[in-house]
Coordinates of C-alpha atoms in Angstrom, one line a residue:
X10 CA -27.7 -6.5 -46.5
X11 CA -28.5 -7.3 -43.0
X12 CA -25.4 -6.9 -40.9
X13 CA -25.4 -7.8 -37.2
X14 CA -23.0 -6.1 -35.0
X15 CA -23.2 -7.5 -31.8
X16 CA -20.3 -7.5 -30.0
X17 CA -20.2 -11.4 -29.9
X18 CA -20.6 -11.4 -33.3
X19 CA -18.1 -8.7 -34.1
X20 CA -15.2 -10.4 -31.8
X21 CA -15.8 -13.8 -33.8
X22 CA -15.7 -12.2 -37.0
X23 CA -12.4 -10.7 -36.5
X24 CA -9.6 -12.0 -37.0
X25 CA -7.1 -14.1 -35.5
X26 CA -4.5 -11.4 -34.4
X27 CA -7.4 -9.2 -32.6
X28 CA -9.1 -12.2 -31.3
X29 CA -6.0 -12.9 -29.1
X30 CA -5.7 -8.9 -28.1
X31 CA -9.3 -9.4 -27.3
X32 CA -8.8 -12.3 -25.3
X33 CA -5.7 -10.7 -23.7
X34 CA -7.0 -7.7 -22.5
X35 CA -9.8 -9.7 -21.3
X36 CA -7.4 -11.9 -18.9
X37 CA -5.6 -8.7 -18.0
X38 CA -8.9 -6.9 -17.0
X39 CA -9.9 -10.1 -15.0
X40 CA -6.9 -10.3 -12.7
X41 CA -7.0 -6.5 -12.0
X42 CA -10.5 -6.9 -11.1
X43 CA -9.4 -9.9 -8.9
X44 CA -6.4 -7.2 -7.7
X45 CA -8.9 -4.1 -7.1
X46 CA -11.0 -6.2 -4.8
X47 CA -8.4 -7.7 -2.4
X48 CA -6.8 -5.0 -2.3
X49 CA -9.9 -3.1 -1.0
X50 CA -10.4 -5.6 1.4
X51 CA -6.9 -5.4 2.7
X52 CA -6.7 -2.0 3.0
X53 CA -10.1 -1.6 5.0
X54 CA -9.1 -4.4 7.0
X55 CA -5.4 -2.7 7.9
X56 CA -7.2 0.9 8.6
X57 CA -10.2 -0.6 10.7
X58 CA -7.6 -2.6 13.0
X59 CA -5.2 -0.4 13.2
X60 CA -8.1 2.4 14.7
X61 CA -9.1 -0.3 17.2
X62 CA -6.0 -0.3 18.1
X63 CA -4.9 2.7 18.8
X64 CA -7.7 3.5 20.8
X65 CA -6.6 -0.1 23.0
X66 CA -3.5 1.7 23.0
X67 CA -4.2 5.6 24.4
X68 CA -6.9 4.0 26.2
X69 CA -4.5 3.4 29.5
X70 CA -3.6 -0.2 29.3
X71 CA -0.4 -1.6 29.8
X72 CA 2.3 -2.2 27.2
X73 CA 3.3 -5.6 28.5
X74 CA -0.2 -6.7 28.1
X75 CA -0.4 -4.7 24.8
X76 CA 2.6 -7.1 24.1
X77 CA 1.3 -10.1 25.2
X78 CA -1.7 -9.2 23.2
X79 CA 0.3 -8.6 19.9
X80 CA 2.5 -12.1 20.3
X81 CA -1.0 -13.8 20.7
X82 CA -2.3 -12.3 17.7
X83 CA 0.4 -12.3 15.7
X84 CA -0.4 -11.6 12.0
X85 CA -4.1 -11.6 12.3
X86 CA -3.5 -8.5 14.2
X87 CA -3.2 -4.7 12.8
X88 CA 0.0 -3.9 10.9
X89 CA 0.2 -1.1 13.7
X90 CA 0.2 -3.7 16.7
X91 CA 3.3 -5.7 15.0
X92 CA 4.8 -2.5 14.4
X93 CA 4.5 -1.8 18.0
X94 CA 5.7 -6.0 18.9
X95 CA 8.5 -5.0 17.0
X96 CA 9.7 -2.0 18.5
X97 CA 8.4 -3.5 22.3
X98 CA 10.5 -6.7 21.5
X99 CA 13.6 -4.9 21.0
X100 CA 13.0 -2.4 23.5
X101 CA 12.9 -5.7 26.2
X102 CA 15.9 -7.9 24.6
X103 CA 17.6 -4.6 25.4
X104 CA 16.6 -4.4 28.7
X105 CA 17.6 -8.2 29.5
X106 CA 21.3 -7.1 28.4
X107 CA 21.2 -4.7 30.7
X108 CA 21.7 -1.8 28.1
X109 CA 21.0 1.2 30.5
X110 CA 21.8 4.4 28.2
X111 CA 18.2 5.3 27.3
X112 CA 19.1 6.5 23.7
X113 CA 20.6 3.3 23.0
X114 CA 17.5 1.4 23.9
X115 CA 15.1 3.6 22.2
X116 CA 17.1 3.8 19.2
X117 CA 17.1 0.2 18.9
X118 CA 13.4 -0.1 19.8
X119 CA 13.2 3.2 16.5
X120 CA 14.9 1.3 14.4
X121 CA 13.1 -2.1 14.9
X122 CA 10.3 -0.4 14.3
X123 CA 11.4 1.4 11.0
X124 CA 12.2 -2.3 9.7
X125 CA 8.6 -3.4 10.5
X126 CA 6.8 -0.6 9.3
X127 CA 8.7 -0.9 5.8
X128 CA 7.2 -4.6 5.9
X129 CA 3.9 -3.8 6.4
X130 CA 4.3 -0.9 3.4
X131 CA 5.3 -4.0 1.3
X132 CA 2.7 -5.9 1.6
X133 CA -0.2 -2.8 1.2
X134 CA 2.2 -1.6 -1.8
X135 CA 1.7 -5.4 -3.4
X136 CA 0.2 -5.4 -7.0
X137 CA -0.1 -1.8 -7.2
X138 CA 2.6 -1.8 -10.0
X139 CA 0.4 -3.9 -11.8
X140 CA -2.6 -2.0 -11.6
X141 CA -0.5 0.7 -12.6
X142 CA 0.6 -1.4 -15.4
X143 CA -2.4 -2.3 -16.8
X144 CA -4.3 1.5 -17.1
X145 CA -0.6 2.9 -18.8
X146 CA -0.1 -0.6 -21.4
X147 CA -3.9 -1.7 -21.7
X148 CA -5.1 1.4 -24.5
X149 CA -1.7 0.3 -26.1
X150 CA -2.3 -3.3 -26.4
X151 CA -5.7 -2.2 -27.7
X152 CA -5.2 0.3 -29.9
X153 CA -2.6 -2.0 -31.7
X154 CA -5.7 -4.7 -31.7
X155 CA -7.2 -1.7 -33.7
X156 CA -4.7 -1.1 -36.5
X157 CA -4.0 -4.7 -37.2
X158 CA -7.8 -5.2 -37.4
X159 CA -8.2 -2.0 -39.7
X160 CA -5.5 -3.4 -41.7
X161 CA -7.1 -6.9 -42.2
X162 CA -10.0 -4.9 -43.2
X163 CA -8.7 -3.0 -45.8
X164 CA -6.8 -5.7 -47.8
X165 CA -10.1 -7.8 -47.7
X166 CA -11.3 -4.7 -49.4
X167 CA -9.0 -4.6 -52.0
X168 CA -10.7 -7.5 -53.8
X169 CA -13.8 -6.1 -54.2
X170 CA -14.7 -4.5 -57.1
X171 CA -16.9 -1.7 -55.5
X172 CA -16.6 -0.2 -52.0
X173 CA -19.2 0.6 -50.1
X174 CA -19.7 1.9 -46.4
X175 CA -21.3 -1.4 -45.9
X176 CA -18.7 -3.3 -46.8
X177 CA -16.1 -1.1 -45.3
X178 CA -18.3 -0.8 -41.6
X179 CA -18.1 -4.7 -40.8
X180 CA -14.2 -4.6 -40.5
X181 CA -13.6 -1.2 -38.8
X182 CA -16.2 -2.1 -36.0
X183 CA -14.5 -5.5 -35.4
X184 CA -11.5 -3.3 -35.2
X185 CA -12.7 -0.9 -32.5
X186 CA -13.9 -3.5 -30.6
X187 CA -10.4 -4.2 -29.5
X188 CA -9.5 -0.1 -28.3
X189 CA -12.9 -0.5 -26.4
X190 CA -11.6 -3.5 -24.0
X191 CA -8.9 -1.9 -23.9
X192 CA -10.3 1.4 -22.4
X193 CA -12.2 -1.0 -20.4
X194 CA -9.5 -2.9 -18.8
X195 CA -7.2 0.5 -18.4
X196 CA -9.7 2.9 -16.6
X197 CA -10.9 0.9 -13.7
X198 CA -7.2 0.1 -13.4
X199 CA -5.7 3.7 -13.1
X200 CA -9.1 4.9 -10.9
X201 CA -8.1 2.7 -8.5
X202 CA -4.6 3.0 -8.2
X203 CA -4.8 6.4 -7.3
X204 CA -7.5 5.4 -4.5
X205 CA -5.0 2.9 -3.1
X206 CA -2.3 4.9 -3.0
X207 CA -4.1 7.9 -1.4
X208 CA -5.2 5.3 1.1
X209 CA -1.6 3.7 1.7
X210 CA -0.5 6.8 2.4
X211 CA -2.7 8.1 4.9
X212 CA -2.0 4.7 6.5
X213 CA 2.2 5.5 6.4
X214 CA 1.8 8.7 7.8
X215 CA -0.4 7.3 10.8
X216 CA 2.2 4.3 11.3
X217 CA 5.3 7.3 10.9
X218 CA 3.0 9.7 13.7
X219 CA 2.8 6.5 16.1
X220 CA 6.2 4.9 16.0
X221 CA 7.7 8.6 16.8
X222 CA 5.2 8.7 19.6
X223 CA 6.1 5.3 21.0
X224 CA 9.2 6.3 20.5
X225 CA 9.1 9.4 23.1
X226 CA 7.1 6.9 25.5
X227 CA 10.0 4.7 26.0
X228 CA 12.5 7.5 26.0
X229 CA 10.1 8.7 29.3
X230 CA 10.1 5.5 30.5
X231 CA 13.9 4.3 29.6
X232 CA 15.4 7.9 31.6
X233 CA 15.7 7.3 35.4
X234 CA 14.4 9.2 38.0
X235 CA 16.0 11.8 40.1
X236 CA 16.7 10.2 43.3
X237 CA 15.7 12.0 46.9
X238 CA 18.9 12.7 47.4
X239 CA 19.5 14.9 43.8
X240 CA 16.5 15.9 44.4
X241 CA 17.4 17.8 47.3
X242 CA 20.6 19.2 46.3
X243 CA 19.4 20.1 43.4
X244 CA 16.7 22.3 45.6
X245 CA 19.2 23.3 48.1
X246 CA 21.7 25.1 45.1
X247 CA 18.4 26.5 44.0
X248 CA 17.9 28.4 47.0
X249 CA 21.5 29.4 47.5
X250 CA 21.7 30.7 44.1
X251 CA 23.7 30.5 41.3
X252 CA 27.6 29.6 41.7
X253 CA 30.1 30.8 40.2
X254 CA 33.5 29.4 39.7
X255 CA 36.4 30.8 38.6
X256 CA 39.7 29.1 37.3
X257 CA 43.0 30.0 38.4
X258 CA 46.4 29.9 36.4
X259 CA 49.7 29.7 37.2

C-alpha cells in the first residue's frame, strides 16, 4: 500500500476536530509572528533614540531648547525625551506659579516624570502577555489536537478486521501533526518573550538612572545662590571661629 505522508496530505486527511486545532494554531502563530516583529522594531527604535538622545542631552545644550526640541517632536521622539517634556513641563508651570521651595518643584517635576515613564513602559510592555500566552497555551491546544486525532484513529480501527502498522500509521501521524504546530507556534513565542523583556528592562533601568539624574539637575538649578552679603558673613564667622551660646534660666 502506497501511503503518502506529506504534511498537506496528512492535515487534509485528518479530521475535522484537528483540522480546526491546525488551523488555530496556525492563526495563533501568525499574529505572534506579526507581534515578534513589531515589537523588534519598536524596541530598536525606543533604544536607538533614546542613545541619541542622551548624548544631545550631556552634550552641553540647553534644556529650554532640549524642550522646545521635545514639544516639536512630540511622539516621533524618544520615550526618554517625553519623559524629560514631562518632567521640564512641570518643572516650568511651577515656576510660572511662583512655587519657590526647590523640593516642591522638583518633586513635582519627579513625579511628572514617574507618570510618563510608566506610559512609555505601557506601551514597550504591549502584547508581551500574549506572546507569553501563546508559548504556555500553544503545546496545550496542540497536544489536545493530538489525543482527539489518536482517538479518531482508533475507533476507525475498530472496524477492521486485521490491524496492521500500516493501517494504524496513517491516523497517528495525522495526529502528531497537530503537537508539531503546536511546538511551532509556542517556541518562537517564549524565545522571544524573554528577549523582549531583557530588553524592556534594560530600557527601565536607563529611564529610572535619567529621571533621578534630571532630577538632582533641577534641585542644582531650583536652590538659590548665596548672596554677597551671606557670603561674607558666612566667611567673617569663619574666621572668628565657632560661637557658642549659652541659655540662661530664671
Amino acid at each position: 500500500m502506497d501511503q503518502n505522508f506529506s504534511i498537506v496530505s496528512m492535515v487534509l486527511g485528518a479530521s475535522i476536530v484537528v483540522q480546526l486545532v491546525l488551523a488555530l494554531l496556525l492563526s495563533v502563530s501568525l499574529a505572534s509572528w506579526t507581534v515578534i516583529f513589531r515589537k523588534y522594531f519598536a524596541i530598536k527604535s525606543a533604544r536607538v533614540k533614546s542613545e541619541d538622545f542622551e548624548q544631545e542631552f550631556w552634550s552641553g545644550t540647553g534644556l529650554n531648547d532640549l524642550y522646545q526640541s521635545a514639544l516639536s517632536n512630540g511622539r516621533h521622539g524618544s520615550p526618554l525625551q517625553r519623559i524629560f517634556a514631562s518632567g521640564m513641563r512641570e518643572y516650568l508651570k511651577l515656576r510660572e506659579r511662583h512655587v519657590l521651595d526647590g523640593s516642591t518643584l522638583v518633586d513635582g517635576a519627579r513625579r511628572a516624570m514617574r507618570a510618563a515613564f510608566q506610559r512609555e513602559m505601557d506601551a514597550l510592555e504591549a502584547n508581551l502577555s500574549f506572546l507569553a500566552s501563546v508559548g504556555s497555551v500553544s503545546p496545550y491546544v496542540g497536544l489536545f489536537g493530538t489525543v482527539w486525532g489518536i482517538m479518531h484513529a482508533f475507533v476507525g480501527l475498530s472496524n477492521l478486521q486485521q490491524v496492521t502498522l500500516a493501517t494504524v500509521a496513517p491516523g497517528i501521524a495525522e495526529a502528531l501533526v497537530a503537537t508539531a504546530i503546536g511546538l511551532f507556534a509556542a517556541i518562537p513565542a517564549v524565545i522571544a518573550y524573554n528577549f523582549f523583556a531583557r530588553d524592556i528592562d534594560r530600557l527601565a533601568n536607563r529611564y529610572e538612572s535619567f529621571t533621578e539624574e534630571f532630577s538632582n539637575i533641577l534641585q542644582r538649578q531650583s536652590t538659590p545662590a548665596p548672596s554677597a552679603a551671606q557670603s561674607a558673613a558666612a566667611a567673617s564667622a569663619g574666621r572668628a571661629g565657632p560661637v557658642t551660646s549659652y541659655g540662661g534660666g530664671r
